[in-house]
PDB file of C-alpha atoms in Angstrom:
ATOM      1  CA  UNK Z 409      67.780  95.813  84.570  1.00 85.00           C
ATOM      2  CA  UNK Z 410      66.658  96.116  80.882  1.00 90.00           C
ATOM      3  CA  UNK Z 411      69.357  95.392  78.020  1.00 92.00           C
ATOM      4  CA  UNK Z 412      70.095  98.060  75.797  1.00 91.00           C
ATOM      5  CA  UNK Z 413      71.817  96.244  72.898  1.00 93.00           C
ATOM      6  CA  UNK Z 414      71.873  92.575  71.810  1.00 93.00           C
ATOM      7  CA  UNK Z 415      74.869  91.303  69.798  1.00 93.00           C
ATOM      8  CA  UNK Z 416      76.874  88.575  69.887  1.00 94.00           C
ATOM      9  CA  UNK Z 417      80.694  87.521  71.090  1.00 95.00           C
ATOM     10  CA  UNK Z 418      83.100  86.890  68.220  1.00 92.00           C
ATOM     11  CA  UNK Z 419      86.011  84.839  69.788  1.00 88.00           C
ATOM     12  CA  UNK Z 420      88.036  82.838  66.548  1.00 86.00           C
ATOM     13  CA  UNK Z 421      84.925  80.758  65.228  1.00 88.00           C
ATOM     14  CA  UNK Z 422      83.189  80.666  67.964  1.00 90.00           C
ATOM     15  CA  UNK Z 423      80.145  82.874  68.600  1.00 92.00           C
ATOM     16  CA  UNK Z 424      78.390  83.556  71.605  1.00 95.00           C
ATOM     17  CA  UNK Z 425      75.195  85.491  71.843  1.00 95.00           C
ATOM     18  CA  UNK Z 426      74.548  88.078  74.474  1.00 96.00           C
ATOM     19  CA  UNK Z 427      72.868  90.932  75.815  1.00 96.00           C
ATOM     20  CA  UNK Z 428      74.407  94.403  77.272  1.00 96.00           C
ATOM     21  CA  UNK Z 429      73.419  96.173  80.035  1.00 96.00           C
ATOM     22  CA  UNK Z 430      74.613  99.328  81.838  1.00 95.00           C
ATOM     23  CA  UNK Z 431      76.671  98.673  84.592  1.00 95.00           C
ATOM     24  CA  UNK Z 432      76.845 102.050  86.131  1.00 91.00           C
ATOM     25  CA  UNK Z 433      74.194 104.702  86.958  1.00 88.00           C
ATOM     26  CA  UNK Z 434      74.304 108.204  88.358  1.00 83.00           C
ATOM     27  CA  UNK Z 435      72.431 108.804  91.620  1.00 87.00           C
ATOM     28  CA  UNK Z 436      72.386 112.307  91.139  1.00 87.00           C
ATOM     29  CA  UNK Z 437      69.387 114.499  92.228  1.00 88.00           C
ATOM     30  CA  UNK Z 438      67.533 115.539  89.003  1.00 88.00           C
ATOM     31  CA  UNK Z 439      66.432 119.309  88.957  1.00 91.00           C
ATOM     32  CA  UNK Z 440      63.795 121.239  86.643  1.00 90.00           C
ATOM     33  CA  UNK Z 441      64.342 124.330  85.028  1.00 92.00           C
ATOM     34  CA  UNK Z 442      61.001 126.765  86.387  1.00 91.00           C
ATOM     35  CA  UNK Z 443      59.751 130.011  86.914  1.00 92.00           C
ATOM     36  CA  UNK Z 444      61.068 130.949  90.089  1.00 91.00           C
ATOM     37  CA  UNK Z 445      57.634 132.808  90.606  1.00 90.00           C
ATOM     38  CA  UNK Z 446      54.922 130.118  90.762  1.00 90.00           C
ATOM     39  CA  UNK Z 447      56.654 126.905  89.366  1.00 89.00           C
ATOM     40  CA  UNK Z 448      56.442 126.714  85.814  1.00 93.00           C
ATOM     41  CA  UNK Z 449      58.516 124.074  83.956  1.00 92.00           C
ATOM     42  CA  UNK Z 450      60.245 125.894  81.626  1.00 93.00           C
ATOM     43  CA  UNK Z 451      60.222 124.761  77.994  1.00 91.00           C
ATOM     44  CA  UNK Z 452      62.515 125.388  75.128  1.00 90.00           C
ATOM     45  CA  UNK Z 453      61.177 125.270  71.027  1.00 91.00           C
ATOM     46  CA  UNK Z 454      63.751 124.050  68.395  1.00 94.00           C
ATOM     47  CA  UNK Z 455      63.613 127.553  66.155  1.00 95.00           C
ATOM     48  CA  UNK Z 456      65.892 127.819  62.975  1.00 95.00           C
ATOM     49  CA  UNK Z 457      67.717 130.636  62.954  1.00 91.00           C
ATOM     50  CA  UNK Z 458      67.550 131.777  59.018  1.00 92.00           C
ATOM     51  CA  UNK Z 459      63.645 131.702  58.685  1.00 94.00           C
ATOM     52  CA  UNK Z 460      63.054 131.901  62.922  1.00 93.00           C
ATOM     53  CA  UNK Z 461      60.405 128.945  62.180  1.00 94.00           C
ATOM     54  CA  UNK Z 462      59.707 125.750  64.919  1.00 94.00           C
ATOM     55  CA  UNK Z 463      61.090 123.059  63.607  1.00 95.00           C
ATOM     56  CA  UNK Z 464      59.805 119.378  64.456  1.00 94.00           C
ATOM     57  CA  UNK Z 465      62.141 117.060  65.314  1.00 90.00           C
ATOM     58  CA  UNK Z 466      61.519 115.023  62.384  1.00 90.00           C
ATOM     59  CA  UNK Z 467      62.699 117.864  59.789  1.00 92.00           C
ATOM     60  CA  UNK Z 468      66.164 117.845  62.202  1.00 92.00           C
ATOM     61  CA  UNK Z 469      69.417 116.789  60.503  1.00 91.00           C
ATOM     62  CA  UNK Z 470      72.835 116.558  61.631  1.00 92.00           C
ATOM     63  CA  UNK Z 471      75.114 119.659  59.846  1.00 95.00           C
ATOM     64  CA  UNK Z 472      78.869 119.522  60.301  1.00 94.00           C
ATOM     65  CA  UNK Z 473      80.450 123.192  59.910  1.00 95.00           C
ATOM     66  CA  UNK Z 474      83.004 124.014  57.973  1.00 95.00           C
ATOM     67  CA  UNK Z 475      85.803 126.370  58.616  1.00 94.00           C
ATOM     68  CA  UNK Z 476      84.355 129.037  56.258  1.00 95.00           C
ATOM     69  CA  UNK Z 477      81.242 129.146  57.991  1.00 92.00           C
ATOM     70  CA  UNK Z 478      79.469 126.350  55.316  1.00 93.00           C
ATOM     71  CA  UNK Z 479      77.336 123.722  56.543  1.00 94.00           C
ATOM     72  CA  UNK Z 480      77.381 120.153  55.494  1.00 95.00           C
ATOM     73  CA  UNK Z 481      74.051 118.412  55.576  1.00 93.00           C
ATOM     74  CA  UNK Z 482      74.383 114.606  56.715  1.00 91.00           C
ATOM     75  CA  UNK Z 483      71.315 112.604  56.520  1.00 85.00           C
ATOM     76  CA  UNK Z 484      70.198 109.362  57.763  1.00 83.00           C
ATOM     77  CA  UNK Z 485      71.042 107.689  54.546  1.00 83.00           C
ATOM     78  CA  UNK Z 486      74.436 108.742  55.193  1.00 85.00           C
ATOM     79  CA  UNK Z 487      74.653 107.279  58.137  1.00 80.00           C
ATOM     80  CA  UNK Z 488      73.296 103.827  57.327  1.00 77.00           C
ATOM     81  CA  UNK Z 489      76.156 103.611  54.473  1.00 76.00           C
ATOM     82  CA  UNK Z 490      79.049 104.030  56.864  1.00 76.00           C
ATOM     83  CA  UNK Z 491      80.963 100.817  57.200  1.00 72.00           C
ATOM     84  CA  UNK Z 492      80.650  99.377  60.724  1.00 63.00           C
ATOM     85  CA  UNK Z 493      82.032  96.224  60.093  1.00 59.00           C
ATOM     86  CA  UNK Z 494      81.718  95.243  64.074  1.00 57.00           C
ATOM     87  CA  UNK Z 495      78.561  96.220  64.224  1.00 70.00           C
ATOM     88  CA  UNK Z 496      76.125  93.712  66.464  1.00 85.00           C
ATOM     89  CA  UNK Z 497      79.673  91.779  67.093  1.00 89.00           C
ATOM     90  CA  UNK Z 498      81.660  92.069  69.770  1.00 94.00           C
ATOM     91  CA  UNK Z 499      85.572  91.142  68.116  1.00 93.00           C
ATOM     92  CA  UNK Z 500      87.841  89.867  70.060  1.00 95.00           C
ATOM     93  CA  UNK Z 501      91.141  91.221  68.994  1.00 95.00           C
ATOM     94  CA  UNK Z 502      93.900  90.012  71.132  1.00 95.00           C
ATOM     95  CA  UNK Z 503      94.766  89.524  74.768  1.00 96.00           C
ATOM     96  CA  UNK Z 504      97.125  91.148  77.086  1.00 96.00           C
ATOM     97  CA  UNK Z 505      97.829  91.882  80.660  1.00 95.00           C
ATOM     98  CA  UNK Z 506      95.904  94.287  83.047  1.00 92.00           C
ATOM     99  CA  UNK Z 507      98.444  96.462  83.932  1.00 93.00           C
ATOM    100  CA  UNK Z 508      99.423  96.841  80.224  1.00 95.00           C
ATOM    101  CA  UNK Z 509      96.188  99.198  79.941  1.00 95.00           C
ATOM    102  CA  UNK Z 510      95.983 102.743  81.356  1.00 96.00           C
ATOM    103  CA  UNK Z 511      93.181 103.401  83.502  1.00 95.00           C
ATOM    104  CA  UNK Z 512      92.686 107.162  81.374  1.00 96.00           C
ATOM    105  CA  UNK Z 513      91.648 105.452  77.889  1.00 96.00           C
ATOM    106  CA  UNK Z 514      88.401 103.399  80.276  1.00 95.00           C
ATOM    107  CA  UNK Z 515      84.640 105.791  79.429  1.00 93.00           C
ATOM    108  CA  UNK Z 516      82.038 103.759  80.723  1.00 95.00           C
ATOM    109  CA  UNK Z 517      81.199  99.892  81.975  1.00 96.00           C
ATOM    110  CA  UNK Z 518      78.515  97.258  80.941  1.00 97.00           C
ATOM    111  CA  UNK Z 519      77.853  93.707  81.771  1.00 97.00           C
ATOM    112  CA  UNK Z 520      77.032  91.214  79.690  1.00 97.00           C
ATOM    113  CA  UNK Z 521      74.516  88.213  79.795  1.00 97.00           C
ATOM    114  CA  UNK Z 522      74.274  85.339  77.553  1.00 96.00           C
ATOM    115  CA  UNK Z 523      71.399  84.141  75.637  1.00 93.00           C
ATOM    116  CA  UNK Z 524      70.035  80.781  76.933  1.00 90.00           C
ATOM    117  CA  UNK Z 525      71.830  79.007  73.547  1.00 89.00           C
ATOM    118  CA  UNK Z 526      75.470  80.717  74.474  1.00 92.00           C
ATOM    119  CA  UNK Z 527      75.791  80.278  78.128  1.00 95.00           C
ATOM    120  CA  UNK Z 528      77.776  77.204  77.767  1.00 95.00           C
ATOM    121  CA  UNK Z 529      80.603  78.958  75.683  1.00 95.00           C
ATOM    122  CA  UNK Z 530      80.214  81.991  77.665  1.00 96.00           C
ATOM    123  CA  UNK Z 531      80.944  79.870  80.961  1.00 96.00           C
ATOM    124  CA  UNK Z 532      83.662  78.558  78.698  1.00 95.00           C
ATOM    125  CA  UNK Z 533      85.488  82.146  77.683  1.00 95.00           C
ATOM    126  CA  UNK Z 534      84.755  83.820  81.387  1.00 96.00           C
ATOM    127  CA  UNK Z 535      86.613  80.409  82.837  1.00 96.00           C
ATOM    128  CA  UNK Z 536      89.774  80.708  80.662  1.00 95.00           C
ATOM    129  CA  UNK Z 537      90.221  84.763  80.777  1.00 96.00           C
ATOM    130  CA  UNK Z 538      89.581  84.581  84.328  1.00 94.00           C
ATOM    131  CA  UNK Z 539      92.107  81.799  85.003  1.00 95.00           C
ATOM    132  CA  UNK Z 540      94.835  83.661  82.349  1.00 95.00           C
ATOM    133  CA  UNK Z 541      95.001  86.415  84.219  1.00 92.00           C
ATOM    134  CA  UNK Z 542      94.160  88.436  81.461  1.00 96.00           C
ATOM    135  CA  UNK Z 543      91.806  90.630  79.607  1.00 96.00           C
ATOM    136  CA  UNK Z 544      90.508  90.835  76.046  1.00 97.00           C
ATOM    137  CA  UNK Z 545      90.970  93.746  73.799  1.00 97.00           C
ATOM    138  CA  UNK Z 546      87.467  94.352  71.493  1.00 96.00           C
ATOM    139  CA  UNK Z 547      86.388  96.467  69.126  1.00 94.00           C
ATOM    140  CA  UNK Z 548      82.649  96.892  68.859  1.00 93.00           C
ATOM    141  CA  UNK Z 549      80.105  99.872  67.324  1.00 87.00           C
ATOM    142  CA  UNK Z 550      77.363 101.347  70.361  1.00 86.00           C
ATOM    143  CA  UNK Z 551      74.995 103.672  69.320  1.00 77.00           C
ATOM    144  CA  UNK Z 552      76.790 103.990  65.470  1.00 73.00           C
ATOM    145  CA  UNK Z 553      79.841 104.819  67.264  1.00 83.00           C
ATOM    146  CA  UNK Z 554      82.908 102.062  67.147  1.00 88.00           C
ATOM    147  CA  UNK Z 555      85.133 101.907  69.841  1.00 91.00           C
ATOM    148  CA  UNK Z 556      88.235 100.132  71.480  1.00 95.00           C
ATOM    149  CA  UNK Z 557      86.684  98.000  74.688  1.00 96.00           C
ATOM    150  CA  UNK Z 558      88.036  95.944  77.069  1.00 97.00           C
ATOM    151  CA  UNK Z 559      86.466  92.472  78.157  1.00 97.00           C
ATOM    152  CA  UNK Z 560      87.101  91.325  81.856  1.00 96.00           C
ATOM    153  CA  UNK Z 561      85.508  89.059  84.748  1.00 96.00           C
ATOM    154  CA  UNK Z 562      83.798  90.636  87.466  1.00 95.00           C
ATOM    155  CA  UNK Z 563      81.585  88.912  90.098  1.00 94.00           C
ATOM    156  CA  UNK Z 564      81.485  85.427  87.702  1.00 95.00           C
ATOM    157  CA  UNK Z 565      79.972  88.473  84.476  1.00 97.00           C
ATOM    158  CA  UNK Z 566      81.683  89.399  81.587  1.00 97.00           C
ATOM    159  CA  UNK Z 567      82.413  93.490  81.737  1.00 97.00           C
ATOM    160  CA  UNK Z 568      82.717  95.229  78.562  1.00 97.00           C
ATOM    161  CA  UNK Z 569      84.644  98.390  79.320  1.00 97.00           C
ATOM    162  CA  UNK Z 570      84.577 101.014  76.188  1.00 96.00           C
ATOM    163  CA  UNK Z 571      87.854 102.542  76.165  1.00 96.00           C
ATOM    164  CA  UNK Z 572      88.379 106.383  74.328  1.00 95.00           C
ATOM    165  CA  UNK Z 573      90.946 105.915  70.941  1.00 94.00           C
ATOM    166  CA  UNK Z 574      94.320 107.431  71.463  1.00 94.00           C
ATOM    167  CA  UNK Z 575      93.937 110.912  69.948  1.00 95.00           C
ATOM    168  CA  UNK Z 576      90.974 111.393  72.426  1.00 95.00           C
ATOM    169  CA  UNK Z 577      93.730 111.652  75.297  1.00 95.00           C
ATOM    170  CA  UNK Z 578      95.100 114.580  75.835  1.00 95.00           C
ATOM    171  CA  UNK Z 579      98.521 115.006  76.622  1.00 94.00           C
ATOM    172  CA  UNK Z 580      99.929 116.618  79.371  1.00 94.00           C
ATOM    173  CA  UNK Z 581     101.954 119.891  78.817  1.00 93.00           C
ATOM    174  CA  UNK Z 582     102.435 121.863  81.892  1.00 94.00           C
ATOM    175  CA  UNK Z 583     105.108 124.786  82.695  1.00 94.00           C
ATOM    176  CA  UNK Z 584     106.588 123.035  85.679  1.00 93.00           C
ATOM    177  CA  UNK Z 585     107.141 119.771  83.887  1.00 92.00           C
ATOM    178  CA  UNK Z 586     109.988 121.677  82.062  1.00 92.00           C
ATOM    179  CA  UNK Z 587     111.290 123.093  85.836  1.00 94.00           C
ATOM    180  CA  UNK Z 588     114.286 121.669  88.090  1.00 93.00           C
ATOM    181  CA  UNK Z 589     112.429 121.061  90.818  1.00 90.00           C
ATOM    182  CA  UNK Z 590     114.375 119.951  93.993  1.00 92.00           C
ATOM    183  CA  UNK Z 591     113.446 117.165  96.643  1.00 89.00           C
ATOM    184  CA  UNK Z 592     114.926 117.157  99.906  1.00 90.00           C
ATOM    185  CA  UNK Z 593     115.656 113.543 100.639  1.00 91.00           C
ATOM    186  CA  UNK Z 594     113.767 114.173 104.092  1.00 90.00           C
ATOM    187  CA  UNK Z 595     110.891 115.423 102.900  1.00 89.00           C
ATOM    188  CA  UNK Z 596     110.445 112.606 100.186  1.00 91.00           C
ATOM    189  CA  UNK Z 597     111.046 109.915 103.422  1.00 92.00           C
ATOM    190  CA  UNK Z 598     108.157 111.834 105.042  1.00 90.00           C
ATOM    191  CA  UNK Z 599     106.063 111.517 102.445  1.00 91.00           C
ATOM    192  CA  UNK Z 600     106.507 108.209 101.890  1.00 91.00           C
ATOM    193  CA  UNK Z 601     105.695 107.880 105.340  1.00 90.00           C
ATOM    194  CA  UNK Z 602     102.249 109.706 105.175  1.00 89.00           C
ATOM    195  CA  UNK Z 603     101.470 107.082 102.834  1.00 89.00           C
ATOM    196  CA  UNK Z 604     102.587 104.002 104.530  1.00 88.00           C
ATOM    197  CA  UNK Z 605     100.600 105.064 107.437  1.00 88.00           C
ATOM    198  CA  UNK Z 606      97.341 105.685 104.888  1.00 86.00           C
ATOM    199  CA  UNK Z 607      97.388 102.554 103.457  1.00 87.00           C
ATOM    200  CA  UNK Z 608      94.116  99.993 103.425  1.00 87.00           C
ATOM    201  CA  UNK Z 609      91.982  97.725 101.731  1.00 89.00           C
ATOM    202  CA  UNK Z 610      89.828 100.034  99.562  1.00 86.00           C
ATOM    203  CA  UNK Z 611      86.132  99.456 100.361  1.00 88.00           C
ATOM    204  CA  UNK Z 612      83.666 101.866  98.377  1.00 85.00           C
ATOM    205  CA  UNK Z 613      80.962 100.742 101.106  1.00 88.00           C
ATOM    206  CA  UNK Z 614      82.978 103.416 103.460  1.00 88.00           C
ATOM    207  CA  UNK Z 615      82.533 106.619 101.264  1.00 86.00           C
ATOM    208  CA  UNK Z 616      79.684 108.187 101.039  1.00 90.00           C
ATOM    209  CA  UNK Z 617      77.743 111.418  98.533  1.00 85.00           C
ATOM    210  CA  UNK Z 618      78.063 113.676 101.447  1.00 87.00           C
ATOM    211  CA  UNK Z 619      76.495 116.765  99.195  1.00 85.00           C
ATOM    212  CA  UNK Z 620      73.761 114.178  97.818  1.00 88.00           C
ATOM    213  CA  UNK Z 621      72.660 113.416 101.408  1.00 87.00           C
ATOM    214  CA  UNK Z 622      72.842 117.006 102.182  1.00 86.00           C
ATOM    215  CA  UNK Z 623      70.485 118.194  99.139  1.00 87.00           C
ATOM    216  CA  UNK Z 624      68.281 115.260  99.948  1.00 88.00           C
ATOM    217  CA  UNK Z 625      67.763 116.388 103.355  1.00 86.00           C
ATOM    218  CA  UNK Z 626      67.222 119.803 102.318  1.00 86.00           C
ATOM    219  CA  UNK Z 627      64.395 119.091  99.700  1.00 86.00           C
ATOM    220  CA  UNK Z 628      62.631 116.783 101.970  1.00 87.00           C
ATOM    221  CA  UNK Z 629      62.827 119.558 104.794  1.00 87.00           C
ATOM    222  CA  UNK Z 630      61.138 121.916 102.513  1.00 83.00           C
ATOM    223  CA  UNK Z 631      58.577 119.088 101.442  1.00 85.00           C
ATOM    224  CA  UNK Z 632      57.906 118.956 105.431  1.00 84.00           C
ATOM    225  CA  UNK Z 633      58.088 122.637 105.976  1.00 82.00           C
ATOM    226  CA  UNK Z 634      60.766 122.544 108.603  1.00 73.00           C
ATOM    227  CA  UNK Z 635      63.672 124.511 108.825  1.00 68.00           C
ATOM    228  CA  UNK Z 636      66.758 123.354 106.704  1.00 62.00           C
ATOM    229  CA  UNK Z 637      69.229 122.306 109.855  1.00 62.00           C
ATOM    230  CA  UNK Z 638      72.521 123.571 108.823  1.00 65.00           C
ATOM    231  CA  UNK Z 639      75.835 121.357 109.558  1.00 61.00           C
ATOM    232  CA  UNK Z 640      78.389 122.882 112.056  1.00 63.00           C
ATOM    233  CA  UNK Z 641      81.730 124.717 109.787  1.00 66.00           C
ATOM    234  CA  UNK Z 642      84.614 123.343 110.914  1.00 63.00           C
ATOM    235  CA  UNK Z 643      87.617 125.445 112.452  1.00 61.00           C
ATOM    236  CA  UNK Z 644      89.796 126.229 109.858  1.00 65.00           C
ATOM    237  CA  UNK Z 645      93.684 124.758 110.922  1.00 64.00           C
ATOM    238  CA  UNK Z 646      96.662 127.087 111.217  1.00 66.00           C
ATOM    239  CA  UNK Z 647      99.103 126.412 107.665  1.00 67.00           C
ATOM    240  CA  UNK Z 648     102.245 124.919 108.560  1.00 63.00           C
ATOM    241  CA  UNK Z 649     105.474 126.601 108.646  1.00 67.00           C
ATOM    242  CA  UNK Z 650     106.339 124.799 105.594  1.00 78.00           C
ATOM    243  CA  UNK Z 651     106.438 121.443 103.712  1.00 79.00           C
ATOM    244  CA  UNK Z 652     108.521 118.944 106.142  1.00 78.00           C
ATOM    245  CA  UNK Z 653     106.615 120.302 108.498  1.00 83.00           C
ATOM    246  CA  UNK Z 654     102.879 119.820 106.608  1.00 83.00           C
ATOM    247  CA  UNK Z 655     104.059 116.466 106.441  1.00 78.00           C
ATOM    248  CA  UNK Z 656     105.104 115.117 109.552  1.00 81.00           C
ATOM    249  CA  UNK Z 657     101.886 116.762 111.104  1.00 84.00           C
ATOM    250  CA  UNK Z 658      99.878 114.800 108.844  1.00 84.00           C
ATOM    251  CA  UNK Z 659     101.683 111.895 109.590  1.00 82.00           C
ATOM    252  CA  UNK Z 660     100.545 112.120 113.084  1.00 83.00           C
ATOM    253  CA  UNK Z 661      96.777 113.154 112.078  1.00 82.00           C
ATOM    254  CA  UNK Z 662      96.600 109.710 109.689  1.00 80.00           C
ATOM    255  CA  UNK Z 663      98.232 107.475 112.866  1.00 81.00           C
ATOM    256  CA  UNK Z 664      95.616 108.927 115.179  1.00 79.00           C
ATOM    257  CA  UNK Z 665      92.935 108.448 112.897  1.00 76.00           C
ATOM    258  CA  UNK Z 666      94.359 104.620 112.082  1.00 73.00           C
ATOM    259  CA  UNK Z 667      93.939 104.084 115.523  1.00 72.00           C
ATOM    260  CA  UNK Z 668      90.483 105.275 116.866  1.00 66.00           C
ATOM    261  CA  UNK Z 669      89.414 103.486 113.847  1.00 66.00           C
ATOM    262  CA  UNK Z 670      91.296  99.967 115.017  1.00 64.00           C
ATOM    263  CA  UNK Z 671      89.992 100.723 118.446  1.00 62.00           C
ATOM    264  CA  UNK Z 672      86.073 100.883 117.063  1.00 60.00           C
ATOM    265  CA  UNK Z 673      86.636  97.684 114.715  1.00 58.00           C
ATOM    266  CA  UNK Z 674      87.940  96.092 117.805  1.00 57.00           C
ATOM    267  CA  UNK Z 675      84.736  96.581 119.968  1.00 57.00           C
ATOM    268  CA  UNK Z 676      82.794  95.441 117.002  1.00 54.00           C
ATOM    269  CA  UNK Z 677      81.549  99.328 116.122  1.00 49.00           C
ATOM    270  CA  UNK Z 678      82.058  99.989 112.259  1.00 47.00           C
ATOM    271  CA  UNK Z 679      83.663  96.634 111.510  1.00 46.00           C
ATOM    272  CA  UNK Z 680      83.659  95.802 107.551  1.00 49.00           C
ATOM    273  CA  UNK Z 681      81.073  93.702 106.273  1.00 48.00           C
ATOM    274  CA  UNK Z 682      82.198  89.868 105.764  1.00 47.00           C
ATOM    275  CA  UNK Z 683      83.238  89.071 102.010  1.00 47.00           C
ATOM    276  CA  UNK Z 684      81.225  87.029 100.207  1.00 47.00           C
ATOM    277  CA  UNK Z 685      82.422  83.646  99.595  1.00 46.00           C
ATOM    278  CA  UNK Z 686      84.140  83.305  96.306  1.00 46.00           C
ATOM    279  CA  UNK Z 687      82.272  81.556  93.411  1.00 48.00           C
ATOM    280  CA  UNK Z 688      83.325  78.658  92.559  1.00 45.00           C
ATOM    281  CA  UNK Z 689      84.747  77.286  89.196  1.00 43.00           C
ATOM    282  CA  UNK Z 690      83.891  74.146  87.579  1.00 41.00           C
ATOM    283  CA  UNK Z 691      87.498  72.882  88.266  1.00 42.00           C
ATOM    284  CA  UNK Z 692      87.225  73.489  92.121  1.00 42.00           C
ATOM    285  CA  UNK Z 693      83.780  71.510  91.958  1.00 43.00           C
ATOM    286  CA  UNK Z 694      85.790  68.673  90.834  1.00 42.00           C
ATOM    287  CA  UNK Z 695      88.353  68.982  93.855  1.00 43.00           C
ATOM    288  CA  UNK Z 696      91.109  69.905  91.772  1.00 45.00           C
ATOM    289  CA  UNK Z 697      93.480  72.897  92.614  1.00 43.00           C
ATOM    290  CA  UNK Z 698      93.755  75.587  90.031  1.00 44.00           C
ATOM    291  CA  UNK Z 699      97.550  76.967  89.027  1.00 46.00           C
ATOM    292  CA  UNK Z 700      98.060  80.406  89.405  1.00 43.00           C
ATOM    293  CA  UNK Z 701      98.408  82.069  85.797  1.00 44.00           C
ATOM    294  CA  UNK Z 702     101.889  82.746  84.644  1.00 43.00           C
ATOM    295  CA  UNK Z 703     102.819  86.392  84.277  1.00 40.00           C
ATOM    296  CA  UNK Z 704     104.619  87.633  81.026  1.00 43.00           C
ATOM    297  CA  UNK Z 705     106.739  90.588  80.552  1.00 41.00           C
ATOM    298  CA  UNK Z 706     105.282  93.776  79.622  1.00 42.00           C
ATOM    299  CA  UNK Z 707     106.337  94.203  76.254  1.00 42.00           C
ATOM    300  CA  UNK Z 708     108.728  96.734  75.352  1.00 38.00           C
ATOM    301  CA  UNK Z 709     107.558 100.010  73.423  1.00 34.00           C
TER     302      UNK Z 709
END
C-alpha cells in the first residue's frame, strides 16, 4: 500500500506522527468508453461554452453559480486562505461509546501507521482506546475538505473513519410514516421467528460479487472466443396467499437451509476458516488479566 497523506495525531499534548492509507478499494470491472465499430477509445475536450475554445486544464477554475445565473470565480489563492485549522492534525475531540454513533454519518475508512519516532505513543493510545471500550471523535481536513472522523482499533491499527456532518443526512419523510398501520400479534411472533431461525456469526468470507464473477467470465470467454455459457433462470415461486402465510413458509425455507448447511459443516465440507489467534497486549505478555471496560449510560438527548 502507498500512503496518501502524512499528518500527525493530536491527543492533549501529546503528538504522534503517522501516515494514512486507504483501507477500502473497489474491485469493480473498469470499462472504456469506444466506438462500437472498430474500438476507438473515445475522448472528450474541455470546450468553454461562451467562446467554444479548448481549454487546458491549467486555465480551469472552480465557478460557484449563483441563483441569477452569475458565476463566482474562486481561485487557488482563495483556497489556500481558507482557515483549516486541523489541517495535517488529526484532533482528538472527545470520546464516547460505539453504539452512541449511527452507522449513516460513516463515508469511507483508512488505517493509520506510525512513523518510526511515534510508534511508542501510538502503541500507547491503540492500548487504552482499545481497553476503554471506546472510540475517539476527530476532526481532521483530507483533500481541503474538514470533516468529523471517528478513530477505532481494528486488527492491533488505528482506523480513521470520516463521518458526513449532520446536515449531509437526510431525513426521512415518507407517506406511510404518518399511517396507522396495524400488526397482528401473530404475524409479528412469526416474524420474529424468521429471524431467530436466520441468525449467525456474520462472516464476509461467505458472500461473494456474484455479477463481478459473471462479467469476468464473460470477458475472458470473449478473450478465448468461446461461447458465453449462460447460468440456468430459476423457477419463479408461486406468491403466498398473504403475509402470515409468506412468513411461516419462509420460516421453513431458512430451517431447511440451517440444516443442510449444519449437515455439510459437520462432514467437514464448507466449514469456516479457524480465527486467527488474538494479538496480544503488552499486559497479557506480563501474565496479568485485563478488566473488562466499564460501560456508561448513553447520555440523554
Amino acid at each position: 500500500m502507498r500512503s496518501i497523506w502524512k499528518g500527525a495525531i493530536s491527543f492533549g499534548l501529546v503528538t504522534i506522527p503517522v501516515k494514512l492509507y486507504s483501507a477500502t478499494e473497489q474491485r469493480d470491472v473498469a470499462f472504456h468508453q469506444v466506438h462500437r465499430e472498430d474500438g476507438g477509445r473515445i475522448k472528450y475536450k474541455r470546450v468553454c461554452t461562451i467562446d467554444g475554445e479548448e481549454v487546458p486544464y491549467s486555465d480551469i477554475a472552480k465557478g460557484y453559480e449563483l441563483p441569477s445565473g452569475e458565476m463566482v470565480i474562486l481561485t487557488d489563492e482563495d483556497f489556500a486562505d481558507l482557515p483549516l485549522s486541523s489541517s495535517r492534525r488529526i484532533d482528538v475531540l472527545q470520546f464516547v461509546e460505539r453504539e452512541e454513533v449511527d452507522p449513516i454519518y460513516f463515508a469511507k475508512s483508512y488505517y493509520l501507521e506510525p512513523d518510526a519516532q511515534g510508534a511508542k505513543p501510538y502503541v500507547l493510545l491503540r492500548d487504552a482506546l482499545e481497553s476503554s471500550g471506546q472510540v475517539a471523535i476527530v476532526k481532521v481536513a483530507l483533500r481541503q475538505r474538514e470533516s468529523l472522523a471517528t478513530l477505532r482499533v481494528s486488527e492491533g491499527v488505528f482506523v480513521l473513519e470520516t463521518m458526513l456532518w449532520p446536515d449531509e443526512v437526510r431525513t426521512p419523510d415518507f407517506p406511510f410514516l404518518e399511517e396507522d398501520i396495524e400488526v397482528r400479534k401473530q404475524e409479528l411472533s412469526m416474524a420474529t421467528s424468521l429471524i431467530e431461525s436466520m441468525e449467525g456469526d456474520f462472516d464476509p468470507g461467505e458472500y461473494k460479487d456474484a455479477y463481478r464473477e459473471a462479467l469476468q467470465a464473460v470477458i475472458d470467454a470473449k478473450v478465448e472466443g468461446r461461447e458465453v455459457a449462460r447460468p440456468a433462470e430459476e423457477g419463479e415461486e408461486e406468491p403466498a396467499a398473504d403475509l402470515l402465510s409468506a412468513l411461516r413458509a419462509s420460516v421453513e425455507a431458512a430451517k431447511k437451509s440451517r440444516g443442510e448447511k449444519s449437515g455439510k459443516a459437520a462432514s467437514g465440507k464448507g466449514a469456516p476458516a479457524k480465527k486467527p489467534a488474538a494479538r496480544k497486549t503488552a499486559s497479557s505478555k506480563s501474565g496479568e488479566k485485563k478488566e473488562p471496560a466499564k460501560s456508561r449510560g448513553r447520555k440523554s438527548a
